[in-house]
Structure formats: C-alpha cells, structure tokens
XYZ file of C-alpha atoms in Angstrom:
694
model
C 25.243 -26.489 0.133
C 26.212 -24.085 2.905
C 27.681 -24.987 6.258
C 25.380 -23.577 9.007
C 28.395 -22.868 11.198
C 29.533 -20.174 8.730
C 26.592 -17.918 9.544
C 25.751 -19.003 13.096
C 25.236 -15.925 15.319
C 27.797 -15.330 18.038
C 26.978 -16.774 21.482
C 24.861 -14.350 23.494
C 24.070 -12.202 20.449
C 20.559 -13.600 20.120
C 18.028 -11.931 22.469
C 15.667 -13.881 24.676
C 12.669 -11.700 23.780
C 9.726 -12.752 21.587
C 10.381 -12.170 17.923
C 10.306 -13.286 14.297
C 13.312 -14.585 12.362
C 14.184 -14.974 8.674
C 16.620 -17.326 6.980
C 18.028 -16.095 3.634
C 19.908 -17.955 0.920
C 23.052 -16.818 -0.897
C 20.988 -14.632 -3.263
C 19.323 -12.789 -0.393
C 15.947 -14.471 -0.895
C 13.960 -15.205 2.253
C 13.488 -18.993 2.370
C 11.964 -19.429 5.839
C 10.111 -17.283 8.375
C 9.429 -18.366 11.947
C 8.423 -16.919 15.295
C 9.402 -17.747 18.842
C 8.430 -16.884 22.385
C 12.159 -16.654 23.091
C 14.465 -16.217 20.097
C 17.684 -17.553 21.644
C 16.703 -21.178 22.317
C 14.671 -21.411 19.118
C 17.450 -20.184 16.824
C 20.113 -22.170 18.658
C 18.157 -25.350 17.908
C 18.802 -24.872 14.186
C 22.583 -24.981 14.615
C 22.970 -28.358 16.295
C 24.436 -31.416 14.581
C 22.697 -31.936 11.225
C 22.164 -35.604 12.039
C 19.864 -34.581 14.883
C 17.677 -32.319 12.747
C 14.559 -33.250 10.861
C 15.493 -33.875 7.180
C 13.498 -30.867 5.957
C 15.008 -28.623 8.628
C 18.487 -29.846 7.695
C 17.794 -29.009 4.049
C 16.646 -25.526 5.012
C 19.655 -24.626 7.176
C 22.101 -25.914 4.554
C 20.321 -23.910 1.835
C 20.405 -20.736 3.927
C 23.383 -18.413 4.044
C 22.316 -15.992 6.797
C 19.760 -15.485 9.534
C 18.290 -12.311 11.009
C 15.584 -11.521 13.527
C 13.206 -8.792 14.665
C 12.267 -8.352 18.318
C 8.617 -7.590 19.165
C 6.834 -6.793 22.389
C 4.340 -9.657 22.626
C 3.652 -13.073 21.149
C 0.553 -11.683 19.432
C 2.720 -9.193 17.545
C 5.056 -12.040 16.603
C 2.112 -14.024 15.211
C 0.927 -11.063 13.135
C 4.406 -10.246 11.832
C 5.096 -13.868 10.920
C 1.930 -14.055 8.839
C 2.700 -10.728 7.124
C 6.204 -11.845 6.174
C 5.031 -15.227 4.891
C 2.551 -13.457 2.620
C 5.155 -10.893 1.550
C 8.208 -13.062 0.905
C 6.543 -16.368 -0.074
C 9.373 -18.426 1.549
C 9.823 -21.836 -0.027
C 10.329 -23.757 3.233
C 7.185 -22.484 4.995
C 3.911 -24.380 5.029
C 1.613 -22.752 2.467
C -1.878 -24.102 2.027
C -3.112 -24.115 -1.533
C -6.806 -24.231 -2.326
C -7.865 -27.160 -4.431
C -10.216 -24.704 -6.125
C -11.331 -21.095 -6.018
C -14.454 -21.276 -3.889
C -17.466 -19.197 -4.975
C -19.126 -16.884 -2.484
C -22.387 -14.966 -2.460
C -21.565 -11.260 -2.528
C -23.689 -8.153 -1.988
C -22.023 -4.988 -3.302
C -23.065 -2.522 -0.631
C -20.376 -0.139 -1.916
C -22.564 0.715 -4.951
C -25.521 3.111 -5.124
C -27.768 0.207 -6.093
C -26.321 -2.898 -4.363
C -26.093 -6.016 -6.516
C -26.278 -9.686 -5.525
C -23.828 -11.880 -7.442
C -21.431 -14.811 -7.296
C -17.805 -13.822 -6.682
C -14.498 -15.630 -6.422
C -11.052 -14.508 -5.346
C -9.933 -11.770 -2.977
C -12.490 -9.834 -0.955
C -13.229 -6.277 -1.984
C -13.833 -3.342 0.303
C -17.477 -2.543 0.961
C -18.799 -5.916 -0.227
C -20.507 -8.382 2.150
C -19.721 -12.042 1.548
C -21.561 -15.222 2.494
C -20.059 -18.668 2.063
C -17.892 -20.045 0.624
C -20.009 -22.641 -1.157
C -18.922 -25.849 -2.784
C -20.603 -25.031 -6.098
C -21.794 -21.868 -7.802
C -25.114 -23.483 -8.718
C -25.892 -23.870 -5.004
C -25.646 -20.093 -4.615
C -27.808 -19.405 -7.657
C -30.543 -21.766 -6.490
C -30.657 -20.058 -3.097
C -30.673 -16.572 -4.624
C -33.432 -17.521 -7.075
C -35.657 -18.504 -4.141
C -34.850 -15.397 -2.128
C -35.368 -12.918 -4.979
C -39.100 -13.517 -4.683
C -39.003 -11.968 -1.213
C -35.970 -9.691 -1.627
C -36.068 -8.485 -5.266
C -32.555 -7.017 -5.204
C -30.725 -6.130 -8.398
C -28.626 -8.998 -9.848
C -27.785 -7.618 -13.319
C -24.385 -6.432 -14.506
C -23.497 -2.747 -14.808
C -23.828 -2.899 -18.594
C -27.346 -4.349 -18.479
C -28.314 -1.857 -15.757
C -27.111 1.151 -17.777
C -28.763 -0.069 -20.959
C -32.110 -0.565 -19.193
C -31.860 2.960 -17.755
C -31.180 4.370 -21.247
C -34.112 2.664 -22.956
C -36.463 3.045 -19.977
C -37.421 -0.643 -19.817
C -36.329 -3.133 -17.148
C -34.998 -6.586 -17.918
C -37.059 -9.787 -17.673
C -36.523 -10.094 -13.888
C -38.163 -6.715 -13.445
C -41.277 -7.899 -15.281
C -41.634 -11.184 -13.364
C -41.195 -9.587 -9.950
C -37.697 -10.854 -9.119
C -36.116 -7.418 -9.324
C -37.388 -4.131 -7.912
C -36.164 -2.449 -11.154
C -34.212 0.475 -9.677
C -32.857 1.049 -13.201
C -36.167 2.627 -14.250
C -36.999 4.283 -10.947
C -39.608 1.842 -9.611
C -37.831 1.991 -6.241
C -35.728 4.698 -4.632
C -32.033 4.122 -3.904
C -32.777 4.235 -0.162
C -35.533 1.622 -0.336
C -33.426 -0.611 -2.567
C -30.519 -0.421 -0.130
C -32.868 -1.339 2.733
C -33.996 -4.332 0.667
C -30.367 -5.392 0.182
C -29.673 -5.059 3.900
C -32.702 -7.249 4.703
C -31.301 -9.806 2.269
C -27.952 -9.703 4.098
C -29.646 -10.098 7.481
C -31.517 -13.168 6.260
C -28.352 -14.711 4.797
C -26.498 -13.975 8.054
C -28.928 -16.266 9.888
C -31.335 -13.752 11.386
C -34.333 -15.573 9.887
C -36.729 -16.148 12.785
C -37.875 -12.568 13.302
C -38.343 -11.998 9.596
C -40.448 -15.128 9.130
C -42.610 -14.245 12.150
C -43.147 -10.753 10.751
C -44.269 -12.133 7.395
C -46.644 -14.585 9.097
C -48.158 -11.744 11.115
C -48.637 -9.649 7.966
C -50.221 -12.642 6.209
C -52.726 -13.158 9.039
C -53.566 -9.453 9.117
C -54.121 -9.400 5.359
C -56.422 -12.431 5.605
C -58.364 -10.797 8.438
C -58.813 -7.661 6.288
C -60.057 -9.866 3.407
C -56.966 -8.986 1.310
C -56.643 -12.540 0.111
C -54.326 -11.822 -2.834
C -51.823 -10.116 -0.538
C -52.130 -12.944 1.989
C -51.512 -15.541 -0.752
C -48.458 -13.651 -1.934
C -47.064 -13.502 1.603
C -47.815 -17.230 2.028
C -45.787 -17.995 -1.097
C -42.951 -15.737 0.143
C -42.825 -17.630 3.430
C -42.709 -20.929 1.551
C -39.825 -19.683 -0.624
C -37.838 -18.581 2.436
C -38.400 -21.907 4.171
C -37.253 -23.815 1.073
C -34.112 -21.683 0.966
C -33.466 -22.423 4.640
C -33.947 -26.148 4.101
C -30.984 -26.197 1.714
C -28.741 -25.830 4.774
C -29.559 -28.552 7.282
C -29.475 -27.710 10.980
C -26.401 -29.359 12.502
C -26.042 -27.471 15.787
C -28.710 -26.261 18.151
C -29.197 -22.792 19.665
C -28.196 -20.923 16.460
C -24.483 -21.577 16.973
C -21.913 -19.605 14.949
C -18.708 -21.638 14.655
C -15.948 -22.716 12.304
C -14.800 -26.336 12.571
C -11.326 -27.155 11.320
C -9.912 -30.677 10.893
C -6.504 -31.890 9.697
C -5.480 -35.155 8.025
C -1.749 -35.667 7.555
C 1.080 -38.045 6.831
C 4.843 -37.549 6.784
C 4.858 -35.534 3.542
C 1.513 -33.774 3.145
C -1.481 -32.505 5.065
C -5.089 -31.679 4.144
C -7.297 -29.190 5.991
C -11.097 -29.118 5.835
C -13.192 -26.281 7.262
C -16.960 -26.181 7.839
C -18.520 -22.751 8.356
C -21.592 -23.029 10.609
C -23.796 -19.946 10.948
C -27.079 -19.950 12.810
C -26.660 -23.668 13.458
C -26.513 -24.441 9.721
C -23.537 -25.360 7.529
C -23.210 -22.302 5.316
C -19.999 -23.248 3.519
C -17.078 -25.601 3.234
C -13.534 -25.316 1.946
C -10.391 -27.417 1.848
C -6.642 -26.956 1.500
C -3.697 -29.231 0.838
C -0.053 -28.530 1.633
C 3.380 -30.084 1.445
C 4.990 -30.386 4.874
C 8.178 -28.622 3.839
C 8.988 -27.796 7.446
C 9.010 -29.914 10.562
C 5.560 -29.135 11.960
C 3.044 -31.065 14.057
C -0.758 -30.968 14.020
C -0.880 -27.960 16.333
C 1.459 -26.076 14.008
C -0.659 -26.974 10.985
C -3.732 -25.691 12.802
C -1.982 -22.415 13.595
C -0.916 -21.934 9.951
C -4.454 -22.738 8.792
C -5.941 -20.176 11.182
C -3.500 -17.562 9.906
C -4.480 -18.215 6.316
C -8.198 -18.463 7.047
C -8.571 -15.251 9.035
C -5.388 -13.281 8.393
C -6.280 -12.502 4.776
C -9.646 -10.932 5.552
C -10.029 -7.263 4.832
C -10.381 -4.872 7.712
C -14.033 -4.246 6.867
C -15.128 -7.897 7.052
C -12.792 -9.449 9.597
C -15.358 -9.200 12.369
C -17.888 -11.166 10.338
C -15.236 -13.630 9.217
C -14.257 -14.732 12.728
C -17.125 -16.516 14.546
C -17.695 -16.759 18.280
C -16.362 -20.346 18.378
C -13.474 -21.924 16.490
C -13.231 -25.693 17.013
C -9.946 -27.411 16.169
C -8.383 -30.883 16.583
C -5.308 -29.540 18.429
C -4.553 -26.240 20.130
C -1.578 -24.152 18.975
C 1.296 -23.950 21.415
C 1.100 -21.436 23.031
C -2.619 -20.916 22.544
C -3.203 -17.584 24.309
C -1.538 -15.378 21.625
C -3.698 -17.005 18.957
C -6.866 -16.483 21.043
C -5.922 -12.872 21.623
C -5.187 -12.347 17.928
C -8.546 -13.829 16.873
C -10.327 -11.775 19.518
C -8.692 -8.638 18.162
C -9.913 -9.448 14.642
C -13.443 -10.164 15.839
C -13.618 -7.325 18.322
C -14.926 -9.732 20.967
C -13.795 -12.860 22.751
C -13.299 -15.976 20.596
C -13.610 -19.458 22.085
C -10.784 -21.499 20.505
C -10.989 -25.065 21.794
C -11.184 -28.803 21.087
C -14.777 -30.169 21.179
C -15.094 -32.877 23.830
C -18.678 -34.192 23.618
C -22.092 -33.808 22.042
C -23.141 -32.542 18.612
C -20.008 -30.476 18.088
C -17.736 -33.470 18.587
C -19.878 -35.510 16.187
C -19.730 -32.764 13.560
C -15.952 -32.505 14.037
C -15.735 -36.233 13.230
C -17.567 -35.539 9.972
C -15.145 -32.732 9.120
C -12.239 -35.065 9.949
C -13.581 -37.705 7.548
C -13.795 -35.076 4.822
C -10.170 -34.105 5.450
C -9.026 -37.742 5.237
C -10.921 -38.262 1.987
C -9.458 -35.054 0.527
C -5.919 -36.161 1.382
C -6.472 -39.620 -0.082
C -7.892 -38.157 -3.292
C -5.034 -35.669 -3.574
C -2.396 -38.356 -3.108
C -4.087 -40.585 -5.695
C -3.954 -37.761 -8.242
C -0.439 -36.653 -7.411
C 1.486 -39.896 -6.835
C 2.128 -40.668 -10.478
C 2.452 -36.970 -11.364
C 5.286 -36.364 -8.893
C 7.189 -39.419 -10.130
C 6.659 -38.427 -13.754
C 7.881 -34.875 -13.232
C 11.024 -36.075 -11.470
C 11.748 -38.512 -14.308
C 11.149 -35.804 -16.936
C 13.572 -33.378 -15.284
C 16.209 -36.080 -14.950
C 15.839 -37.054 -18.631
C 16.317 -33.407 -19.670
C 19.399 -33.198 -17.442
C 20.934 -36.295 -19.004
C 20.045 -35.453 -22.616
C 21.389 -31.885 -22.448
C 24.337 -32.863 -20.188
C 23.444 -30.246 -17.591
C 25.385 -29.841 -14.352
C 22.227 -29.948 -12.218
C 18.514 -30.645 -12.536
C 16.731 -27.592 -14.089
C 14.315 -26.817 -11.277
C 13.421 -23.498 -12.954
C 12.790 -23.430 -16.705
C 11.951 -20.277 -18.667
C 10.602 -20.415 -22.217
C 10.236 -17.575 -24.741
C 8.065 -17.383 -27.851
C 7.394 -14.705 -30.495
C 3.934 -14.052 -31.935
C 2.662 -11.691 -34.653
C 0.209 -11.483 -37.536
C 1.967 -10.706 -40.829
C 4.509 -8.554 -39.055
C 1.994 -6.483 -37.042
C 1.478 -6.450 -33.273
C 4.747 -8.303 -32.636
C 4.866 -9.549 -29.054
C 6.726 -12.128 -26.988
C 5.957 -14.238 -23.957
C 7.969 -15.642 -21.074
C 6.569 -18.567 -19.108
C 8.115 -20.127 -16.025
C 8.001 -23.742 -14.863
C 9.352 -24.665 -11.436
C 9.790 -28.305 -10.485
C 7.918 -29.221 -13.646
C 4.829 -27.122 -12.781
C 3.695 -23.816 -14.284
C 4.329 -20.768 -12.056
C 1.768 -18.422 -13.585
C 2.391 -15.542 -11.203
C 5.805 -15.140 -12.862
C 4.682 -15.167 -16.476
C 5.696 -12.011 -18.338
C 4.826 -10.572 -21.731
C 6.777 -8.195 -23.944
C 5.977 -5.785 -26.728
C 8.730 -5.661 -29.365
C 9.939 -2.061 -29.496
C 13.370 -2.141 -31.132
C 12.121 -2.341 -34.729
C 9.039 -2.848 -36.876
C 8.177 -5.742 -39.129
C 8.559 -9.498 -39.081
C 11.888 -10.886 -37.884
C 11.577 -13.673 -35.321
C 15.341 -13.995 -34.871
C 15.861 -10.309 -34.174
C 12.802 -10.270 -31.906
C 14.168 -13.190 -29.894
C 17.506 -11.400 -29.477
C 15.732 -8.275 -28.214
C 13.535 -10.122 -25.728
C 16.353 -12.229 -24.255
C 18.513 -9.107 -23.976
C 15.816 -7.176 -22.180
C 14.942 -9.992 -19.777
C 18.520 -10.661 -18.702
C 19.571 -7.019 -18.702
C 16.876 -6.508 -16.079
C 18.256 -9.533 -14.236
C 21.746 -8.016 -14.226
C 20.378 -4.698 -13.032
C 18.815 -6.462 -10.065
C 22.008 -8.373 -9.301
C 24.096 -5.204 -9.616
C 22.304 -3.819 -6.574
C 24.141 -6.388 -4.504
C 27.486 -5.576 -6.130
C 27.630 -9.080 -7.569
C 27.310 -8.021 -11.222
C 28.303 -5.063 -13.343
C 25.540 -3.792 -15.592
C 26.383 -3.393 -19.299
C 25.428 -0.231 -21.106
C 21.710 -0.043 -21.837
C 20.377 -0.215 -25.359
C 17.864 2.397 -26.510
C 14.980 -0.031 -26.254
C 15.558 -0.407 -22.510
C 15.722 3.237 -21.545
C 12.060 3.383 -20.617
C 11.563 -0.279 -20.065
C 8.542 -0.800 -18.207
C 8.871 -2.641 -21.546
C 8.066 -5.829 -19.849
C 4.391 -5.977 -19.101
C 3.495 -8.333 -16.274
C 0.980 -11.042 -17.065
C -0.188 -10.549 -13.523
C 0.557 -7.811 -11.089
C 2.274 -10.160 -8.640
C 6.034 -9.780 -8.578
C 8.490 -12.607 -8.729
C 8.181 -14.639 -5.566
C 11.728 -15.991 -5.885
C 13.655 -12.874 -6.902
C 14.229 -10.277 -4.195
C 15.228 -6.689 -3.813
C 18.813 -6.546 -2.731
C 18.173 -3.906 -0.104
C 15.422 -5.641 1.826
C 14.825 -9.112 0.400
C 11.322 -8.322 -0.840
C 10.139 -9.932 -4.076
C 11.440 -8.321 -7.257
C 10.865 -9.032 -10.944
C 13.539 -10.805 -12.987
C 15.971 -11.220 -10.088
C 16.056 -15.020 -10.176
C 17.756 -16.731 -13.174
C 16.595 -20.028 -14.700
C 18.711 -23.151 -14.795
C 17.448 -23.816 -18.347
C 16.387 -21.301 -20.984
C 14.158 -22.669 -23.771
C 13.304 -20.778 -26.972
C 10.597 -21.737 -29.429
C 12.501 -22.382 -32.657
C 15.538 -23.996 -34.208
C 19.150 -23.012 -34.855
C 18.542 -19.327 -35.785
C 16.534 -18.575 -32.634
C 18.993 -20.459 -30.416
C 21.914 -18.585 -31.967
C 20.154 -15.235 -31.394
C 19.481 -16.100 -27.747
C 23.060 -17.248 -27.211
C 24.369 -14.043 -28.795
C 22.234 -12.003 -26.400
C 23.595 -13.922 -23.393
C 27.180 -13.550 -24.650
C 26.764 -9.802 -25.096
C 25.634 -9.558 -21.480
C 28.444 -11.785 -20.212
C 26.137 -14.521 -18.893
C 27.659 -17.972 -19.217
C 26.054 -20.031 -16.445
C 22.557 -20.555 -17.923
C 21.875 -23.587 -20.108
C 20.106 -22.862 -23.398
C 18.201 -24.956 -25.914
C 15.561 -24.571 -28.608
C 12.641 -26.816 -29.481
C 11.746 -26.848 -33.191
C 8.101 -27.600 -33.979
C 8.555 -29.564 -37.209
C 10.287 -32.674 -35.891
C 10.376 -31.734 -32.172
C 14.165 -31.535 -32.296
C 16.145 -30.023 -29.421
C 18.844 -27.628 -30.641
C 21.857 -26.599 -28.563
C 24.051 -23.534 -29.175
C 26.909 -24.122 -31.625
C 25.822 -27.651 -32.537
C 25.236 -28.668 -36.154
C 23.002 -31.587 -35.251
C 20.025 -31.576 -32.922
C 19.448 -33.737 -29.865
C 16.612 -36.124 -30.652
C 14.690 -37.330 -27.626
C 12.535 -40.468 -27.945
C 8.892 -39.762 -28.691
C 7.937 -41.580 -25.509
C 10.338 -39.492 -23.409
C 8.816 -37.691 -20.432
C 11.571 -35.088 -20.829
C 10.415 -34.291 -24.372
C 6.820 -34.142 -23.191
C 7.743 -31.589 -20.503
C 9.629 -29.429 -23.024
C 6.608 -29.579 -25.330
C 4.319 -28.490 -22.506
C 6.595 -25.557 -21.706
C 6.833 -24.552 -25.381
C 3.083 -24.891 -25.984
C 2.299 -22.834 -22.875
C 4.618 -20.051 -24.086
C 2.930 -20.223 -27.505
C -0.555 -20.018 -25.948
C 0.388 -17.109 -23.736
C 2.009 -15.168 -26.602
C -0.931 -15.709 -28.959
C -3.375 -14.554 -26.292
C -1.452 -11.306 -25.819
C -1.076 -10.744 -29.562
C -4.778 -11.312 -30.224
C -5.694 -8.917 -27.448
C -3.489 -6.177 -28.909
C -4.859 -6.767 -32.396
C -8.448 -6.686 -31.165
C -7.822 -3.464 -29.289
C -6.226 -1.882 -32.362
C -9.039 -2.923 -34.703
C -11.790 -1.718 -32.372
C -10.134 1.584 -31.498
C -12.280 4.639 -32.261
C -11.246 7.922 -33.829
C -10.698 9.487 -30.416
C -8.520 6.655 -29.095
C -5.399 7.864 -30.889
C -5.718 11.537 -29.930
C -2.634 12.273 -27.802
C -3.342 13.318 -24.228
C -6.993 12.244 -24.336
C -7.805 9.507 -21.845
C -10.849 7.295 -21.433
C -12.638 9.637 -19.003
C -12.426 12.707 -21.240
C -13.305 10.678 -24.351
C -16.510 9.564 -22.672
C -17.204 13.120 -21.482
C -16.949 14.430 -25.056
C -19.215 11.736 -26.498
C -21.760 12.207 -23.721
C -21.792 15.998 -24.173
C -22.254 16.005 -27.961
C -24.244 12.789 -28.260
C -22.550 11.434 -31.390
C -19.241 11.451 -33.207
C -20.797 13.369 -36.134
C -21.766 16.284 -33.878
C -18.355 16.128 -32.211
C -16.632 16.507 -35.602
C -18.736 19.594 -36.341
C -17.986 21.250 -32.989
C -15.747 24.310 -32.786
C -12.824 24.684 -30.418
C -14.897 26.952 -28.145
C -17.679 24.376 -28.003
C -15.167 21.695 -27.124
C -13.780 23.869 -24.334
C -17.271 23.999 -22.804
C -16.994 20.302 -21.910
C -15.840 19.872 -18.280
C -12.203 18.773 -18.145
C -11.349 19.869 -21.707
C -8.875 22.761 -21.890
C -8.149 24.843 -24.969
C -4.973 22.971 -25.899
C -6.771 19.621 -25.675
C -9.727 21.028 -27.629
C -7.419 22.223 -30.396
C -5.747 18.816 -30.527
C -9.104 17.028 -30.764
C -10.416 19.394 -33.444
C -7.245 19.020 -35.514
C -7.262 15.234 -35.208
C -10.907 14.883 -36.253
C -10.686 17.372 -39.108
C -7.698 15.559 -40.604
C -9.641 12.304 -40.941
C -12.168 11.500 -43.647
C -15.536 10.491 -42.173
C -16.537 6.927 -42.808
C -19.046 6.218 -45.580
C -22.654 6.210 -44.361
C -24.173 2.873 -43.527
C -27.059 1.544 -45.606
C -29.990 -0.515 -44.354
C -29.907 -3.423 -46.816
C -33.569 -4.250 -46.239
C -35.020 -0.815 -47.066
C -32.169 0.930 -48.867
C -32.321 3.741 -46.298
C -29.085 5.616 -45.585
C -28.325 5.595 -41.872
C -26.656 8.794 -40.765
C -23.528 8.532 -38.670
C -24.900 8.433 -35.151
C -27.220 11.397 -35.721
C -29.900 10.087 -33.439
C -27.929 7.557 -31.428
C -27.056 8.237 -27.797
C -23.425 8.404 -26.818
C -22.104 4.941 -26.064
C -21.874 4.065 -22.411
C -18.478 3.420 -20.904
C -17.622 -0.231 -21.400
C -17.992 -2.356 -18.339
C -14.632 -3.492 -17.075
C -14.539 -7.191 -16.373
C -12.104 -8.536 -13.754
C -8.908 -9.935 -15.237
C -8.813 -13.672 -14.689
C -5.829 -15.931 -15.000
C -6.113 -18.283 -17.964
C -6.266 -21.893 -16.796
C-alpha cells in the first residue's frame, strides 16, 4: 500500500486548465482515469487526509504510485479523451458498465452488392445499418418475416447465395415470394438496393407515406379492375400494419428519443435504456456496474451516455443519437455533454429531465425496469460473491500463500496420440474467468508426446515474455532466449484483445503477458509441477506460487513436496481449482480439435509453399477441377492472374510428386466417378465470425 504523499505533485505544479488525469500503480498500469474542468482543485482533493476520502477513493490513491495529466482546450475535448482512455486502458477503478447479455440487432448490409437482412450481435461494422437493439432474436425474425412480403430483400448467407447462383435455382424464399432472388438475376442490383433502402426507411419509422402510397395503388388497381393486384396490395398493407403493431405507440407526434434510468445502492448500479423511434419503443437494453469509484447519479448517467454513444462508428453515430435524450439527472457540467452529443448527431440534442406528461410516465416505467434489473442481479450475485471470497481464502490457507490469489493462471496440454500438441492458458481474476486474456500455444520445441517437456516449454515461453515486458522498465534482466522463442509470435491469442492489466512500459497501454499471476496452476501431478518449477527457476522467478491439480484423486501438489495437499471434497477452494483446471482443459481441447480438423481437411494445394488462399481459389476457378490442374503445364499455370513462373513451377512440382487419389465409385450403380472432371471449382468457404465460447 503506497503513501499518497510520496507521489503528490508539488504545490503550483498542477495547471488550472481543463484536462484529463491518470493514476498509475507501481507496475505502470493505469488504474483510474478522470477529467476535470480545472485540474488543480480536482487533483488536490485526492491528497487530503485518507479518513476524509470515500473508501473506494482511498483504496485507489493508496494503490496508485504516480499521477499524470494532459491539458486540453475545452471540457468537450476532456470528455472525449476520458472516454478514449477508459476504453484503451481498461482502468480497474473506473465505472464500467457490463451488458447482462449481447443484444441482437436487425442489420442491413448496405456495404454489399446485394444487401442482406440479418440478425447481428456485437460491434457495429462499417457500411451496415442497424435497428434495435431488441430483447430477443425471435422478435426480430417475426418482424422481418412480415416485412419480407412487402420488401423481399435477400436474407440468405453468402454460401447459400453463391450456391444458388451456380445451380441457377433460387432457394425456397425465392419461390414463395419472400425474396426477389437476385442470385438468379430476377432483379437487378440497383433495384434490389432500392428495395433494401425502402426496408430501412420503413424500419426507421417513415411508415406513413409508404402506407398511403400502397393504399393509393390498391385503389387504382381496383378501379382498373386489376383485382388480383389490388388483393396483393391489400395483403401487403395488412402485413405492414401487423409489423407496426408489434411496437406499441408510447409517445405522440413521432418522437425520436432515448430514455435512460438508473437504479443504485452503495455498491452497484443498474442502467436501463428504452430506444423510442417514431413514437414506438424499438429496443431496450440494460447494464449493471460495480461502483468502484465515488460517483453519484449524475456521474453514472454521464458514464452511461459515454458508453451508449461513444462506441458508435463514425458512419452510424448520427442515427445512433436521437433528437431527445431523457435522463433522471443531468451531468455536471451539462453543456460539454450536450455539445459532445450534438457533435455526434450533427444537430442539436435536447438532453433533459422529463417533467410532465407521457415522457415522464414512460421514464417511470424505465425506472421500474432498472430497479427490477438491479434486484435480480443482486439476487443472483449475493451468494456468488460470498462463495468466491470463501474459495480464494481457502486456497490461501491450504497453500500457505502470503496473499489472496486475485489472479490465477492455469496451463494444460492437449494432443491426440502425439500429434497436434497444443497448450492453453486461462486466467481467472477474483474467481471469475477473464476470457479476453486467454492464450493458446502450439508446441514447437520438439515433436511427439511428452506432457512434462511440453509443460516446461509453455511455462518458459509465457514467463520469458513476461520478463521481456518487465525488462523494458529496467526492473528485470532478460535471460538468453531459447531457439523456440526466436520467432515467438508462438503464443496465439485466443482473442485479439491484449491484456487489460499488463501495460507497455513506455506508455502504459495494454500489453500481453506483462502482468504476473499470484498463483500458477498446472493440470497434472508431481512431474508437471516439477517441470513448471524448473522453468521458473531457470528464469529466476521466485515470487509466484505454484501448484498442480491431479485428475485422479483431485490432489493438489506443491513443488518439492512428497505428499499432496488434500482439500475436503466440499471445499469451495477445491471447487474453484477444478473450475480453473476444467476451463483450461476445455480451451486446450478446442484448439487441438480445430488444428486436427484443419489438417485432415487440407487439400493438395494447402501445403504448397507460398500459395495463399486467394491464389488457390484462382487456380481452381481457372481450371475447374483438381484433375485438370494436375495436367496443366507450367505455361498454362502462368496464364492464371497472380501466378508467376516461380509459383507455377512450385505448384507443378508439388502436384506431380503426389499420387492421385483412387477414383470414387458409386456404390448404387458401380459407376466410377472421375476426379472432379465435371464438377465446378469449389467456391471459397464462407468465413463465419469468430465467437467467444461461453
């Protein structure tokens, strides 16, 4: 615990201008980011007597080891910079709202030649229009099913679309009139895009003009005795009205507004947001947060507004910010926030507290939803928080650790009969999985099955990278690298996000492997523990506790001990270690199975050096089949765009050195099926978004 007086800035050194400040701990990690209209009084308030500070603020200033600030010109710039730094550094003492779920949204991919309507979750993509969020995906699908009768926009995946184009037949939706079938040329790209834009206009709330136009066309068709057309238009109008009825009118005069309510107690807060477009509730979302900093309702509202609108992409920010934003308390000061929202929208935004009428009544409904969400969250979490604290304390006592292991890392090895040997690293912080920091390794130092040697390699590589990060600060000396680490992007991230706790020494930004665990767990018994300890000793690391959890009897092994530590079967500490071990096992097996599947399904061209996916597909498309590609000469290969003579020679040599597979036989007729003689070249596989395993 640091003494704040040791890093307090000198009197008069702090400017009185607007700015943003950062507190860092002894490792250089940013632990808190704040902004101020005047930096001097705000920062000075942190260095008063600890007894006069809020308990969470006192914890923050005693955890910190330094403070720095950046001066900006206006309070709006301070607001923007604060949000950027919170997203970048992920400081542990800042309020961070976490979604209780990933909310589905209706998306129209206007960035494609033939726009597609689909359900999407996660971050917004450039060139895609979003509507929602919705509470349930089925609500989106019901609405889309009704609207496809009037707006038959493409909804199929890229793989289905390409296959339909190859065979010249549309899918079922094309036959029943719920898709315009652009895959087979029934509609031009321009007309299909116009159809998608009409769909977007209707979803955006511009429904009145469209319905009146359809009614006029229906009456004209009836007057011209075109009764079939009039009946079809009548049914279209009915479908649109049923879709509109799914969103009840809550505000008159086609109001566009977001209503935000907060329910809080001393420890936590819940935020509920209703999105009203065209007077109808188009979506709802909710967040829950720990109040890790001393913040009032106005501060919670400001943080919620930053998270709600600050993450929008530049192309959809204007649509994301409505004309009115109704809140229970105004941020202090409020003008910078209004100006910031107006800049995102490109027009004035009315940020205010509703005082009377329908908007105040709807705000009361949103407030009730927030209170119910907080009550439900606390009911779920009360026992969980107590259990996790007891589990960590039991582990501390059983292993005789100096402090509670707030960060636990676990390693596991996975292979199939000595092939595709991989390892996993999972991270638990405060008893909860931190999936953004999971890492996976491919064993490179040797071939074959040797779990002990594999464990030694993985631990060495993980903590050698840790020492390399610490060496940047001059705190550690880096031992000589082994050959397996020379090109080590050897650690493959489970996700692309870098470690939110480790930081670059030069600027404090997040960095992989820079933050050590308090407890290192390996999946295995004495041999694996001894290998891990040997790796730590070779690197000169002696301040990280180590243990192994053997599967057979669930025994906990410590380095250098002949007998294991046996925790009671009812122990919460043992249960937590089992969860950590099982998660590492699951993560390793998933990676190993993926590598094995990729190896088994690899084609003859996949192993040709220097030949990537794009040129492989170009070759197959040009020749039509692998059989014709094998028979091609070097000059014929060079005729393919992107294939040079050296690459053509490599491909020809690789294919000629392999024996063609035996021909397939149709077991029903006895007919020999030639190797792809009449089959079209396979289409490029559709790439599915990578999703985090729950």
